[in-house]
Coordinates of C-alpha atoms in Angstrom, one line a residue:
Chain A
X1 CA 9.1 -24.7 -22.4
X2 CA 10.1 -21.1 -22.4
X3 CA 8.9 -19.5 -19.2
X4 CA 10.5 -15.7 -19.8
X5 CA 11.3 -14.9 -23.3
X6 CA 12.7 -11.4 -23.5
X7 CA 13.4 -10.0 -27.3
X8 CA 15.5 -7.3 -28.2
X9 CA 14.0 -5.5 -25.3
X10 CA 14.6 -1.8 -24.7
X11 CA 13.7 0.5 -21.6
X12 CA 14.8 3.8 -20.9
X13 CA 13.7 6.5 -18.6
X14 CA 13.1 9.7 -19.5
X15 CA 15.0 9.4 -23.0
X16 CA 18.1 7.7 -21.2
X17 CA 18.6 4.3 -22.6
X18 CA 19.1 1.6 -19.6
X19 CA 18.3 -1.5 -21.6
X20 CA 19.9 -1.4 -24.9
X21 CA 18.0 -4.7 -27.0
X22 CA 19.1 -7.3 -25.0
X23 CA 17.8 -10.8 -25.2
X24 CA 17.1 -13.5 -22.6
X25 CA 15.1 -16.6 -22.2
X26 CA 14.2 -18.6 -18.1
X27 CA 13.3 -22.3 -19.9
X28 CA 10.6 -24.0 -17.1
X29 CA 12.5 -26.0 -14.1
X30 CA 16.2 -23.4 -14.6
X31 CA 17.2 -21.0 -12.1
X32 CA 18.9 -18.4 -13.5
X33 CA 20.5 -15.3 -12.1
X34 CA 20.8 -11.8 -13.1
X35 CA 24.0 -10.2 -12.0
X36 CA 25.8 -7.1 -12.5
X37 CA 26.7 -4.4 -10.7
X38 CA 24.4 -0.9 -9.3
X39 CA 23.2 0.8 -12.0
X40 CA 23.7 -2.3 -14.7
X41 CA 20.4 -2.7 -15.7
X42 CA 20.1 -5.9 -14.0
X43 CA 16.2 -5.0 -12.4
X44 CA 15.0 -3.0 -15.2
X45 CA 15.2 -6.5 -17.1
X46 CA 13.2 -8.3 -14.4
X47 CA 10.8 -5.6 -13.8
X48 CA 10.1 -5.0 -17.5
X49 CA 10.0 -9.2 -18.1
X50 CA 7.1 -8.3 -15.4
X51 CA 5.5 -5.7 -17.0
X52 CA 6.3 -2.9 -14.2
X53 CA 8.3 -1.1 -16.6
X54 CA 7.3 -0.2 -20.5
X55 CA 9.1 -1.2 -23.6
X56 CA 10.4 0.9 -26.0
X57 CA 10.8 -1.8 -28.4
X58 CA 10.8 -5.5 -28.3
X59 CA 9.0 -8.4 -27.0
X60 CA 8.2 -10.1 -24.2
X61 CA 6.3 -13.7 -23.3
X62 CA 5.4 -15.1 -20.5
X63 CA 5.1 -18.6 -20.3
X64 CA 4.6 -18.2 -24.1
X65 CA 2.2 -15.5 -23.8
X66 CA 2.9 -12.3 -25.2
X67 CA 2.7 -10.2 -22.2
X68 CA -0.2 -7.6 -22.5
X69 CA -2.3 -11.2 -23.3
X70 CA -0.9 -12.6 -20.4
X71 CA -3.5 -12.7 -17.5
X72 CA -2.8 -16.4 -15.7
X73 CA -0.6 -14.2 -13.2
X74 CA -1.0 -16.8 -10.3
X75 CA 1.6 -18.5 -11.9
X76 CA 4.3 -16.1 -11.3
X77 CA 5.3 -15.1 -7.8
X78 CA 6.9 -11.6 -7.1
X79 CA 9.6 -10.8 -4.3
X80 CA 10.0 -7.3 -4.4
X81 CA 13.8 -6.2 -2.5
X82 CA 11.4 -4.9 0.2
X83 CA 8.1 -4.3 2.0
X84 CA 6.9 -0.7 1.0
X85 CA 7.8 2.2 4.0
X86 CA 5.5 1.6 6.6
X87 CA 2.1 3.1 5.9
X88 CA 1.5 4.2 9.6
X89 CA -1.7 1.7 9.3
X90 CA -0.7 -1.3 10.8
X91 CA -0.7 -4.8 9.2
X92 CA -0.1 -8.4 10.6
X93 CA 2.4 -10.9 9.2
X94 CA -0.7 -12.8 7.5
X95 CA -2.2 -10.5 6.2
X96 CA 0.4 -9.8 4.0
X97 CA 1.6 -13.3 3.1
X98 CA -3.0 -12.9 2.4
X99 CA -2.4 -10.7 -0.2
X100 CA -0.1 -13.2 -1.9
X101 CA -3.5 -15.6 -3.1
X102 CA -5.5 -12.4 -4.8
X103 CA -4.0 -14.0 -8.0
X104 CA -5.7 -16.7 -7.5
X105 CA -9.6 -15.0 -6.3
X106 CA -12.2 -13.8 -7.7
X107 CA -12.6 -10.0 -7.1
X108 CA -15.3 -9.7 -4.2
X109 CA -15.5 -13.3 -3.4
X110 CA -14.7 -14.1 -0.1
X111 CA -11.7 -16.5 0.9
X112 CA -12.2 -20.4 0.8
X113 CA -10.0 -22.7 3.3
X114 CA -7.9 -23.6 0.4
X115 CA -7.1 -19.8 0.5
X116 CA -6.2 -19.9 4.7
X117 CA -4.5 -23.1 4.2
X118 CA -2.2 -21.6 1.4
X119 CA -1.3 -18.7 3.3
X120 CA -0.1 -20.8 6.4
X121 CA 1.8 -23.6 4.6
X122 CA 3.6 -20.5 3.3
X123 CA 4.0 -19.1 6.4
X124 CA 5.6 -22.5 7.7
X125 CA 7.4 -23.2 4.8
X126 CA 9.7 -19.9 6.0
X127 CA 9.5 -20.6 9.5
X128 CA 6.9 -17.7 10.4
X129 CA 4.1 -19.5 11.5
X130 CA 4.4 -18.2 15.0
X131 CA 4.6 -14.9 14.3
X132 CA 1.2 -14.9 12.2
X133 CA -0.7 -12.6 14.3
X134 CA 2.5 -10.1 14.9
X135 CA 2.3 -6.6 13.4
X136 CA 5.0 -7.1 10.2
X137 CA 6.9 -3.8 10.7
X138 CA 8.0 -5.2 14.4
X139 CA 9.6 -8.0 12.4
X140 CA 13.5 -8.1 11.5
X141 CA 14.6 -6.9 8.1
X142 CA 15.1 -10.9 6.9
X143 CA 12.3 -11.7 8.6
X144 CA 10.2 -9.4 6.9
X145 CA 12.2 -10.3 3.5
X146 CA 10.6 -14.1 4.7
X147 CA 7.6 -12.7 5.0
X148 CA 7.1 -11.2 1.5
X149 CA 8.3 -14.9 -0.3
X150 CA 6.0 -16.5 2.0
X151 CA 3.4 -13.8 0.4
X152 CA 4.9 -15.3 -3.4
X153 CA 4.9 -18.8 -2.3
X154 CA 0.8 -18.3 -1.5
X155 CA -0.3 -17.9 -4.7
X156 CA 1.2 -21.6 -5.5
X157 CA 3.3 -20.3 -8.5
X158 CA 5.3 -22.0 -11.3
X159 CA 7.7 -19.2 -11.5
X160 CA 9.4 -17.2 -8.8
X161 CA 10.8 -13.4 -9.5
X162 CA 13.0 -11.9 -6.8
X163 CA 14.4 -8.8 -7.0
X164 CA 17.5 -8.5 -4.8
X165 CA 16.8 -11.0 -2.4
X166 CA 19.4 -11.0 0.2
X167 CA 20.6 -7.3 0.5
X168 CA 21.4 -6.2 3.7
X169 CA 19.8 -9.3 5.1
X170 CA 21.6 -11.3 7.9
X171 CA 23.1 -14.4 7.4
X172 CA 20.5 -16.6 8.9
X173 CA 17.8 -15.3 6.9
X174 CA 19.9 -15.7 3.9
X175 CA 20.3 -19.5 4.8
X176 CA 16.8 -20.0 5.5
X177 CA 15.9 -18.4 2.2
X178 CA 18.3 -20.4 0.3
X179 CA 16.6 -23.4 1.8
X180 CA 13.0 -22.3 0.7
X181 CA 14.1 -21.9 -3.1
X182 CA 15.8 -24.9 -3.2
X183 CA 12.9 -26.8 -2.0
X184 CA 10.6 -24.6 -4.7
X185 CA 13.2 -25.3 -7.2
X186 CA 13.4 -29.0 -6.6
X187 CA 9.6 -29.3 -7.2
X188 CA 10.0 -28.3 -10.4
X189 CA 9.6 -24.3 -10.0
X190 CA 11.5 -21.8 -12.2
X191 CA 13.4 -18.9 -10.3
X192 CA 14.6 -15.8 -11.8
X193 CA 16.8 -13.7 -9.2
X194 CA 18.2 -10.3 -9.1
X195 CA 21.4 -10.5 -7.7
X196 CA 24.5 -8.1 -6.7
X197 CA 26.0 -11.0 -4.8
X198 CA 24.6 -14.2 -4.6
X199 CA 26.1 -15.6 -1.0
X200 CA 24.5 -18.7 -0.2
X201 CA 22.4 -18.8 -3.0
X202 CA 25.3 -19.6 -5.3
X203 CA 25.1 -23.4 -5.3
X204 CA 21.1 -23.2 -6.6
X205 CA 22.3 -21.1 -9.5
X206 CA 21.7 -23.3 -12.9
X207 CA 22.9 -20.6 -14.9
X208 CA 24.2 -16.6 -14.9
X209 CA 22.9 -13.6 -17.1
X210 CA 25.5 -10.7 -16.3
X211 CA 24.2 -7.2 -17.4
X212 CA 26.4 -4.3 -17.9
X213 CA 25.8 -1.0 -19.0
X214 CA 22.4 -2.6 -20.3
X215 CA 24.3 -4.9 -22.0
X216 CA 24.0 -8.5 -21.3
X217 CA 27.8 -9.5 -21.5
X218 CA 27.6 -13.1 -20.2
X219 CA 25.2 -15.8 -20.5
X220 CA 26.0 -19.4 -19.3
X221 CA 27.8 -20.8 -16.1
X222 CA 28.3 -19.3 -12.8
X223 CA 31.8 -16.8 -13.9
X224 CA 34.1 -17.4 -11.1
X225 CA 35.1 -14.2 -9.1
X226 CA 38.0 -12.7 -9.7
X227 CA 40.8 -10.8 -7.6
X228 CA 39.7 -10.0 -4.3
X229 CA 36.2 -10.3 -4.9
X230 CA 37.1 -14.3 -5.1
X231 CA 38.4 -14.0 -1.3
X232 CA 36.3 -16.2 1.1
X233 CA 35.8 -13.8 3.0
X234 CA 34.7 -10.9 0.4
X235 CA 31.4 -9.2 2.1
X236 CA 31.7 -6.0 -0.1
X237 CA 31.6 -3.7 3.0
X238 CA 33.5 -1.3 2.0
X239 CA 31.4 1.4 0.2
X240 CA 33.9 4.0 0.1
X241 CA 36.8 1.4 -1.2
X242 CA 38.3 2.7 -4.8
X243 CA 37.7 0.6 -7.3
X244 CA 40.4 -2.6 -7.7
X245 CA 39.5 -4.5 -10.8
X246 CA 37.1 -4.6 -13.3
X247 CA 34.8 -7.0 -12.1
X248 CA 31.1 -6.5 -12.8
X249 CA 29.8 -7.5 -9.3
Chain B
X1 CA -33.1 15.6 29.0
X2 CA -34.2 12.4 27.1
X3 CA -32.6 12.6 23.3
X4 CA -35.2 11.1 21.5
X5 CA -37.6 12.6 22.2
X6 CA -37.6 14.9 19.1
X7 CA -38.0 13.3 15.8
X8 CA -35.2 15.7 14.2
X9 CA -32.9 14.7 17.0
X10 CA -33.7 10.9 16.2
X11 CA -33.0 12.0 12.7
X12 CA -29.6 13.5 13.5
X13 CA -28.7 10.7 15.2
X14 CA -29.2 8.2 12.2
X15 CA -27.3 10.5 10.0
X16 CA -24.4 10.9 12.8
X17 CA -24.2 6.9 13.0
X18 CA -24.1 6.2 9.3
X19 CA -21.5 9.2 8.8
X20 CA -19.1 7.5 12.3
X21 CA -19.5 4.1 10.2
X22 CA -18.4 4.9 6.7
X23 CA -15.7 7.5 7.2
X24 CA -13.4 5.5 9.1
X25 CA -13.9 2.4 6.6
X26 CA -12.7 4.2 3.4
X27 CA -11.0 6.7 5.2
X28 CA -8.2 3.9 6.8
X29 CA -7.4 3.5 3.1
X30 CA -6.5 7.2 2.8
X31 CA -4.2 7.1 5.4
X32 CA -2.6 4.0 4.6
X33 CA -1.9 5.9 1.5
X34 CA -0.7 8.7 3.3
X35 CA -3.8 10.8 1.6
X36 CA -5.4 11.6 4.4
X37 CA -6.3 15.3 2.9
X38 CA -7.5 14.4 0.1
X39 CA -11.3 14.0 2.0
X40 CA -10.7 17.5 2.8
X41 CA -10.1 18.7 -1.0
X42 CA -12.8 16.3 -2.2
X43 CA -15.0 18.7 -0.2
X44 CA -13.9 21.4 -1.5
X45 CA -14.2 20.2 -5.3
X46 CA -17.9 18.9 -3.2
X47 CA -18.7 22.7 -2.5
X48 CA -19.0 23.5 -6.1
X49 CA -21.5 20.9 -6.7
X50 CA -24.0 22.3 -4.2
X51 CA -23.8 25.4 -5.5
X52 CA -24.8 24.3 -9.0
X53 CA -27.4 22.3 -7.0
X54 CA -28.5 25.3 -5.7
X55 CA -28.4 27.1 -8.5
X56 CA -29.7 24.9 -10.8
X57 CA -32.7 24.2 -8.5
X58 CA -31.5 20.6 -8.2
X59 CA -30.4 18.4 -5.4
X60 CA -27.4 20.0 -3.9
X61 CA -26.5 16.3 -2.8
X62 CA -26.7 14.3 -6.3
X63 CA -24.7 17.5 -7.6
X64 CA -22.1 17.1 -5.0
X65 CA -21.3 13.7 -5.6
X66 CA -20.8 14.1 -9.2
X67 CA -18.5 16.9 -8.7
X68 CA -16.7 15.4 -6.2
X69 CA -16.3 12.0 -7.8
X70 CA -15.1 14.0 -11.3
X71 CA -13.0 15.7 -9.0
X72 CA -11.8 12.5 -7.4
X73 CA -10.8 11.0 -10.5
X74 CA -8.6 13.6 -11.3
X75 CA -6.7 13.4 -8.3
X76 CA -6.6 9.6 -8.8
X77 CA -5.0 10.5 -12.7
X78 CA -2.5 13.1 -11.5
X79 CA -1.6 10.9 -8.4
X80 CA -1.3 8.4 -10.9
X81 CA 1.2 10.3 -13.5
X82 CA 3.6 10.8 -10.1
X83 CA 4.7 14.2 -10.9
X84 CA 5.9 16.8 -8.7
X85 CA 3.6 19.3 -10.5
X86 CA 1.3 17.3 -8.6
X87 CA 1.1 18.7 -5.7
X88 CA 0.6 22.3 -7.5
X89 CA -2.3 20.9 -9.8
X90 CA -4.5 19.5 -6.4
X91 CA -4.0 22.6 -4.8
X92 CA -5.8 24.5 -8.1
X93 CA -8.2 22.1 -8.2
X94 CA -9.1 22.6 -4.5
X95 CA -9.1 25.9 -4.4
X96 CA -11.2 26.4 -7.2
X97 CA -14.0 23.8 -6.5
X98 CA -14.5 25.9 -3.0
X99 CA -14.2 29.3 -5.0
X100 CA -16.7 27.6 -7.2
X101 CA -19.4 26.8 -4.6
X102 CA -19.0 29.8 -3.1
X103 CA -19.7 31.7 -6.3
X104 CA -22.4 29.6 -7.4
X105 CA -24.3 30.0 -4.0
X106 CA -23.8 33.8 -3.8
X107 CA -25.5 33.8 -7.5
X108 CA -28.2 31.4 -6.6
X109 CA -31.2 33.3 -5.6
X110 CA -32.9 32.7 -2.3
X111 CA -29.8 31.1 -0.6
X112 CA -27.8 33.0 1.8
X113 CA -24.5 32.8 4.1
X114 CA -26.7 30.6 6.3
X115 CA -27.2 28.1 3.9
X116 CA -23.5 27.9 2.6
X117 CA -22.6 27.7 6.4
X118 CA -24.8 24.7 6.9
X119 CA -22.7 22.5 4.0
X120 CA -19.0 23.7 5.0
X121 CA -19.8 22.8 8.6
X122 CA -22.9 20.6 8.5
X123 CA -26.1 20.8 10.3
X124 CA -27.2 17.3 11.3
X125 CA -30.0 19.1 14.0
X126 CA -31.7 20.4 10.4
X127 CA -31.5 16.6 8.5
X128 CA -35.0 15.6 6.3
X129 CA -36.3 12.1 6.0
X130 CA -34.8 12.6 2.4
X131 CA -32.0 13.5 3.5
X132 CA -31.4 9.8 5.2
X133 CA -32.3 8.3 2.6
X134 CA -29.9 9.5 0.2
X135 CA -27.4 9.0 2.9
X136 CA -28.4 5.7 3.6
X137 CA -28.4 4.6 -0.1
X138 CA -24.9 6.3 -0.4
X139 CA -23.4 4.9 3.0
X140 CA -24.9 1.2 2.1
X141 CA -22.6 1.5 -1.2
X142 CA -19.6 2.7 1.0
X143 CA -19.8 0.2 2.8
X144 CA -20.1 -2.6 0.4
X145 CA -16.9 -1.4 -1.1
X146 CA -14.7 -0.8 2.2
X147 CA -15.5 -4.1 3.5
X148 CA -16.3 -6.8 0.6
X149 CA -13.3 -5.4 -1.4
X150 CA -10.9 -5.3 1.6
X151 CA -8.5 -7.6 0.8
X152 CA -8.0 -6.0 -2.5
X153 CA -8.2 -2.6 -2.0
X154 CA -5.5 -3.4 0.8
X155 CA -3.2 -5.5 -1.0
X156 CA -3.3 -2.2 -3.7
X157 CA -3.0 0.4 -0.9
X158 CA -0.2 -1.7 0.8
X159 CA 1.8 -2.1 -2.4
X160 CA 0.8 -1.4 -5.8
X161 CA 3.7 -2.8 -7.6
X162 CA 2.9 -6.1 -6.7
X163 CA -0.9 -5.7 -6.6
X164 CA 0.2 -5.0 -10.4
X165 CA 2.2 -8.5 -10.8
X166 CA -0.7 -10.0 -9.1
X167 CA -2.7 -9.6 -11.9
X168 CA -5.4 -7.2 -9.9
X169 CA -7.1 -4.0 -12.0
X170 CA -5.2 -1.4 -10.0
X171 CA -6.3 1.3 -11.9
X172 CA -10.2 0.7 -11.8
X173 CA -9.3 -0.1 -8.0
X174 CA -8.0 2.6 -7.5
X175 CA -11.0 5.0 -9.1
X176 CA -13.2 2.8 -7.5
X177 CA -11.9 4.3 -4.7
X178 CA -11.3 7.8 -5.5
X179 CA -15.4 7.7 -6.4
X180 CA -16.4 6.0 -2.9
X181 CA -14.1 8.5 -1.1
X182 CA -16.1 11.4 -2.8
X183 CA -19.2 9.7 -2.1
X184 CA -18.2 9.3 1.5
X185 CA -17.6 13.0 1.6
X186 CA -20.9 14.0 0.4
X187 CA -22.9 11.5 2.3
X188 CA -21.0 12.8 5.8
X189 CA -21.6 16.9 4.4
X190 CA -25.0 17.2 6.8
X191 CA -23.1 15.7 9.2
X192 CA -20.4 17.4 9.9
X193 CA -19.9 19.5 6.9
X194 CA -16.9 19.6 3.5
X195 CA -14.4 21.5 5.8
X196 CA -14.7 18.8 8.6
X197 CA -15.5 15.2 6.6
X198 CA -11.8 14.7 6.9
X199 CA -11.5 14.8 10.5
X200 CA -13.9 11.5 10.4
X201 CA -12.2 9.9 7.9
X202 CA -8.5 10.0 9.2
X203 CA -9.1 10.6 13.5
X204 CA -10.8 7.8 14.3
X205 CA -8.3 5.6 12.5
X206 CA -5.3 7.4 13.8
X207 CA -6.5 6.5 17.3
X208 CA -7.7 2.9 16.3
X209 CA -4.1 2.2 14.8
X210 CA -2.8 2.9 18.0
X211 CA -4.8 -0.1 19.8
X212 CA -4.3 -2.9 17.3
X213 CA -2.0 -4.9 15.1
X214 CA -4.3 -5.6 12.0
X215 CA -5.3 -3.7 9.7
X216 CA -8.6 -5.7 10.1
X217 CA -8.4 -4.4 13.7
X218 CA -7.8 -1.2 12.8
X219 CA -10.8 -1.0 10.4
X220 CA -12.8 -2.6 13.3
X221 CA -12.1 -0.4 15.5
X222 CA -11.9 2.9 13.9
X223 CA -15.4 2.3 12.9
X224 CA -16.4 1.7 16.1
X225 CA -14.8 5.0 17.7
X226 CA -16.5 6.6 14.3
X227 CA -19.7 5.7 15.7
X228 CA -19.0 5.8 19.6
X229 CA -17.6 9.8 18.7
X230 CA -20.2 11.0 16.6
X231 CA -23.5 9.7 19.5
X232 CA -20.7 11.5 22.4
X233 CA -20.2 14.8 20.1
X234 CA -23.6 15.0 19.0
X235 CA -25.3 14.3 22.6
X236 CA -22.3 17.0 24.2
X237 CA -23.4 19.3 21.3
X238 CA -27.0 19.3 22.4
X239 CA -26.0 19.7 26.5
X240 CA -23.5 22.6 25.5
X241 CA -26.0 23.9 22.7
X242 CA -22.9 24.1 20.3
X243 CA -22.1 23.6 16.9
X244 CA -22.4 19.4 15.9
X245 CA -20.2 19.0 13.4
X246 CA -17.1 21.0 15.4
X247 CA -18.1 19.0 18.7
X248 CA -18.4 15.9 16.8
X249 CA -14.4 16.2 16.0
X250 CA -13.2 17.8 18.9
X251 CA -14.3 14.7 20.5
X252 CA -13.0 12.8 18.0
X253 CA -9.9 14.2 18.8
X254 CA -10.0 14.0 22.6
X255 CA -10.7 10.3 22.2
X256 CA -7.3 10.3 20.3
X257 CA -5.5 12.1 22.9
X258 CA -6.9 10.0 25.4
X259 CA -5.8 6.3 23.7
X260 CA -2.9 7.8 22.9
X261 CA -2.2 9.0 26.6
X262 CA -3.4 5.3 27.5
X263 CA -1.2 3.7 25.4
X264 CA 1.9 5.5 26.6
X265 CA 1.2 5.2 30.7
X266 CA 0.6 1.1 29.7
X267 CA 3.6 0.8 28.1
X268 CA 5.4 2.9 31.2
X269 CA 3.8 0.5 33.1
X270 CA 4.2 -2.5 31.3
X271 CA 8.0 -1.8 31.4
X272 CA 8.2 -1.6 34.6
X273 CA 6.4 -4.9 35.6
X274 CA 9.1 -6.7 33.4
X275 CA 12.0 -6.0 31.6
X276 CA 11.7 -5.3 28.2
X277 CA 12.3 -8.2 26.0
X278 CA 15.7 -8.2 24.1
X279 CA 14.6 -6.1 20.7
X280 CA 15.1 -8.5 17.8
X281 CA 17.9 -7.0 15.6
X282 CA 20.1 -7.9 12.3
X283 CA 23.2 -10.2 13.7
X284 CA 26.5 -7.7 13.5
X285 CA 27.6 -7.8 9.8
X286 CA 30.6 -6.2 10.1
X287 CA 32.5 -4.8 13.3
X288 CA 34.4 -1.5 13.1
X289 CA 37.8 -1.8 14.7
X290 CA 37.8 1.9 15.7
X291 CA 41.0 1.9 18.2
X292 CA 42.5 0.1 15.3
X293 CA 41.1 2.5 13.1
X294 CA 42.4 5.7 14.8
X295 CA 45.7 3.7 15.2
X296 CA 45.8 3.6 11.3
X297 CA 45.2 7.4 10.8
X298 CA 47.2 8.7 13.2
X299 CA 50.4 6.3 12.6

């Protein structure tokens, strides 16, 4: 079964083209990953697949819905790249990850134990549990990138979206979360993930869409790195570095 | 002096209450939207409503809400759209719903200065049994959407991208809330009047933020102070025979500067009982060599 189905899709803000037709399909049980370099194109595809951002032209299904149809959103989990600026109201760690089983209420109804139990399996599934009670924007930056897939994870979905995952997120974290999607992807869940490196997440990857230019240019196996960017100890931490190679990521 | 012994103070009381309850509870929205004017230019757009009232020889309140609800929805469309322009079209829109009122009041016989005076800056000592009632009817529906819709109105305030992949109706969420903020503003106008409905609604949860993690807490508690600040300011204004609505805040405010005083000599002293734990930070991603560094420019 076709989980994402992307046709000849085009997006462009404010008259500028950034996705020029391109086509992509996430079959049920895959993992796939979007790569490409800053600017590519690479979240404009995930966030239109979502609907966050409008079509010029093309299609797009969900779980063989055509979007604007689509309402069973409890299946699909989002992992924005990070929590919104701090709001100056304070929020705790679980009621955050809370917000993750709206998908699943009815507006007004009050929350069942299914609901509480949901939200702290989640929160144990990353490791957060103890932390429940904590005001979020005293957490780490990984940590709080744990606590927004806990918030996905709550809803119970069949298909995870994650937008950047790992940037600027420690190594730990970035273990950790590896862990958790390989779990959700071993149950049987679909992941789609933006990436501009993948780091530890590499080994989960099924299968590689590379966007360029709003172009997808690859489509298949995990390219291999090339030049220095294949060195085992490439970090990309060097902002100001000119250019080497044409490498896309 | 015993406070309740006159049936207008009793009155004035019930009006105070329901006005410390409901403009903390849609009013911590606001701020968590970093919106916390927009109470004030909802009584603005309110002012022109009265004076149609007024004018019209109809309820100043029923007219009121509906002009600040339209105007609320507006300023839910344009913050919508995201434009810079904005800023610039809420400011017109503000403007003119208070050049409005006070037009349509001047031209509305009978009604003077004193009457305008009484909506801008309320006059709870002067509140009718009607009066509460439309209050009470419009503070009951307040309420029922600031604490039965919490978790959604939250998860839309806290982020709206994913309240969107969630599958939730953001935009009638978001009017919904526009329309209770107006009728928040309207119900709270014989309090402590349009020009001060804002102080209510953002204060008491900018010193209740400073006490708690949650934003359930927060809620909790700003409604509380809401309530605890408006019985102090009204009972103060009645001992210093001032104005209610100004006392009302200024306690309001002196509550905030108190917590916030509070908060800062506990965490002096908390500090100094034990040593601060370690701050949890990102591990070192990358270390700067800077000797070798300078060793690499200069040679």
């Amino acid at each position: 079964m076709t989980v994402v189905h992307i046709r000849d899709g085009v997006v462009a803000y404010g008259g500028r083209p950034v996705l020029h037709g391109v086509e992509a399909r996430v079959e049920a049980g895959e993992t796939v990953a979007v790569l490409g370099a800053n600017g590519s194109g690479k979240s404009t595809l995930v966030r239109a697949a979502l609907g966050l951002v409008p079509l010029q032209r093309g299609e797009i299904s969900l779980f063989g819905t055509p979007l604007r149809r689509f309402r069973d959103w409890g299946r699909v989990g989002y992992v924005p790249q990070r929590l919104g600026a701090g709001s100056g109201v304070p929020a705790t760690v679980r009621e955050v990850v809370s917000a993750g089983r709206l998908a699943r209420r009815r507006l007004g109804r009050p929350g069942r134990a299914a609901d509480r139990d949901a939200v702290t399996a989640a929160l144990e599934s990353v490791g957060l549990a103890a932390r429940a009670g904590d005001q979020v924007d005293t957490l780490s930056g990984g940590q709080q990138q744990r606590v927004l897939i806990a918030r996905a994870l709550a809803g119970g979905p069949d298909l995870l979206v994650l937008d950047e995952p790992t940037a600027g997120v420690d190594a730990g974290s970035q273990t950790a979360f590896a862990e958790v999607l390989h779990i959700f992807g071993a149950a049987g869940g679909t992941i789609l993930l933006v990436a501009h490196e993948l780091g530890p997440l590499a080994p989960l990857v099924d299968r590689a869409i590379v966007v360029h230019d709003g172009r997808i240019v690859h489509d298949g196996d995990l390219p291999e790195p090339v030049g220095h960017h294949a060195a085992f100890h490439h970090e990309h931490l060097h902002p100001h570095a000119p250019e080497e190679t044409k490498s896309l990521w | 002096m015993n406070l309740f012994a006159y049936d207008f103070m009793v009155r004035a009381l019930i009006g105070v209450v329901l006005t410390g309850l409901i403009a903390p509870a849609i009013g911590i929205y606001l701020v968590q939207r970093r919106l916390s004017l927009i109470g004030d230019g909802l009584g603005h757009v309110a002012l022109t409503g009265v004076g149609a009232g007024l004018l019209f020889g109809r309820s100043p309140v029923i007219a009121a809400v509906v002009a600040a609800a339209i105007g609320a929805v507006v300023v839910e469309l344009v913050r919508e759209r995201g434009r810079t322009s904005g800023d610039v079209a809420l400011a017109i829109l503000f403007y003119g719903g208070i050049s409005g009122g006070v037009m349509l009041v001047s031209l509305s016989a009978g009604s003077s200065n004193r009457n305008l005076m009484s909506y801008l800056f309320g006059s709870p000592l002067t509140t009718s049994t009607e009066d509460l009632y439309v209050i009470g009817v419009l503070a009951a529906a307040v309420l029922a959407v600031a604490l039965f819709l919490r978790p959604w109105l939250f998860a839309v305030c806290h982020d709206e991208e994913y309240a969107r992949v969630s599958g939730l109706p953001v935009r009638s969420l978001n009017i919904l809330m526009a329309v209770t903020t107006a009728v928040t503003v309207t119900a709270a106008m014989r309090t402590v009047g349009l020009l001060l409905v804002s102080a209510l609604m953002v204060i008491p949860v900018a010193t209740a933020q400073r006490m708690s993690r949650g934003f359930a807490a927060t809620m909790g508690w700003a409604m509380a102070l809401g309530v605890l600040t408006g019985v102090t300011g009204l009972w103060t204004a009645w001992q210093a025979d001032s104005a209610p609505g100004a006392t009302i805040v200024l306690v309001a405010i002196a509550a905030f500067v108190l917590v916030t005083a509070g908060m800062v000599v506990k965490g002096r002293l908390a500090g100094r009982e034990r040593p601060a734990p370690a701050a949890e930070t990102e591990p070192i991603e990358c270390a700067i060599d800077r000797a070798a560094q300078r060793d690499t420019v200069s040679g």
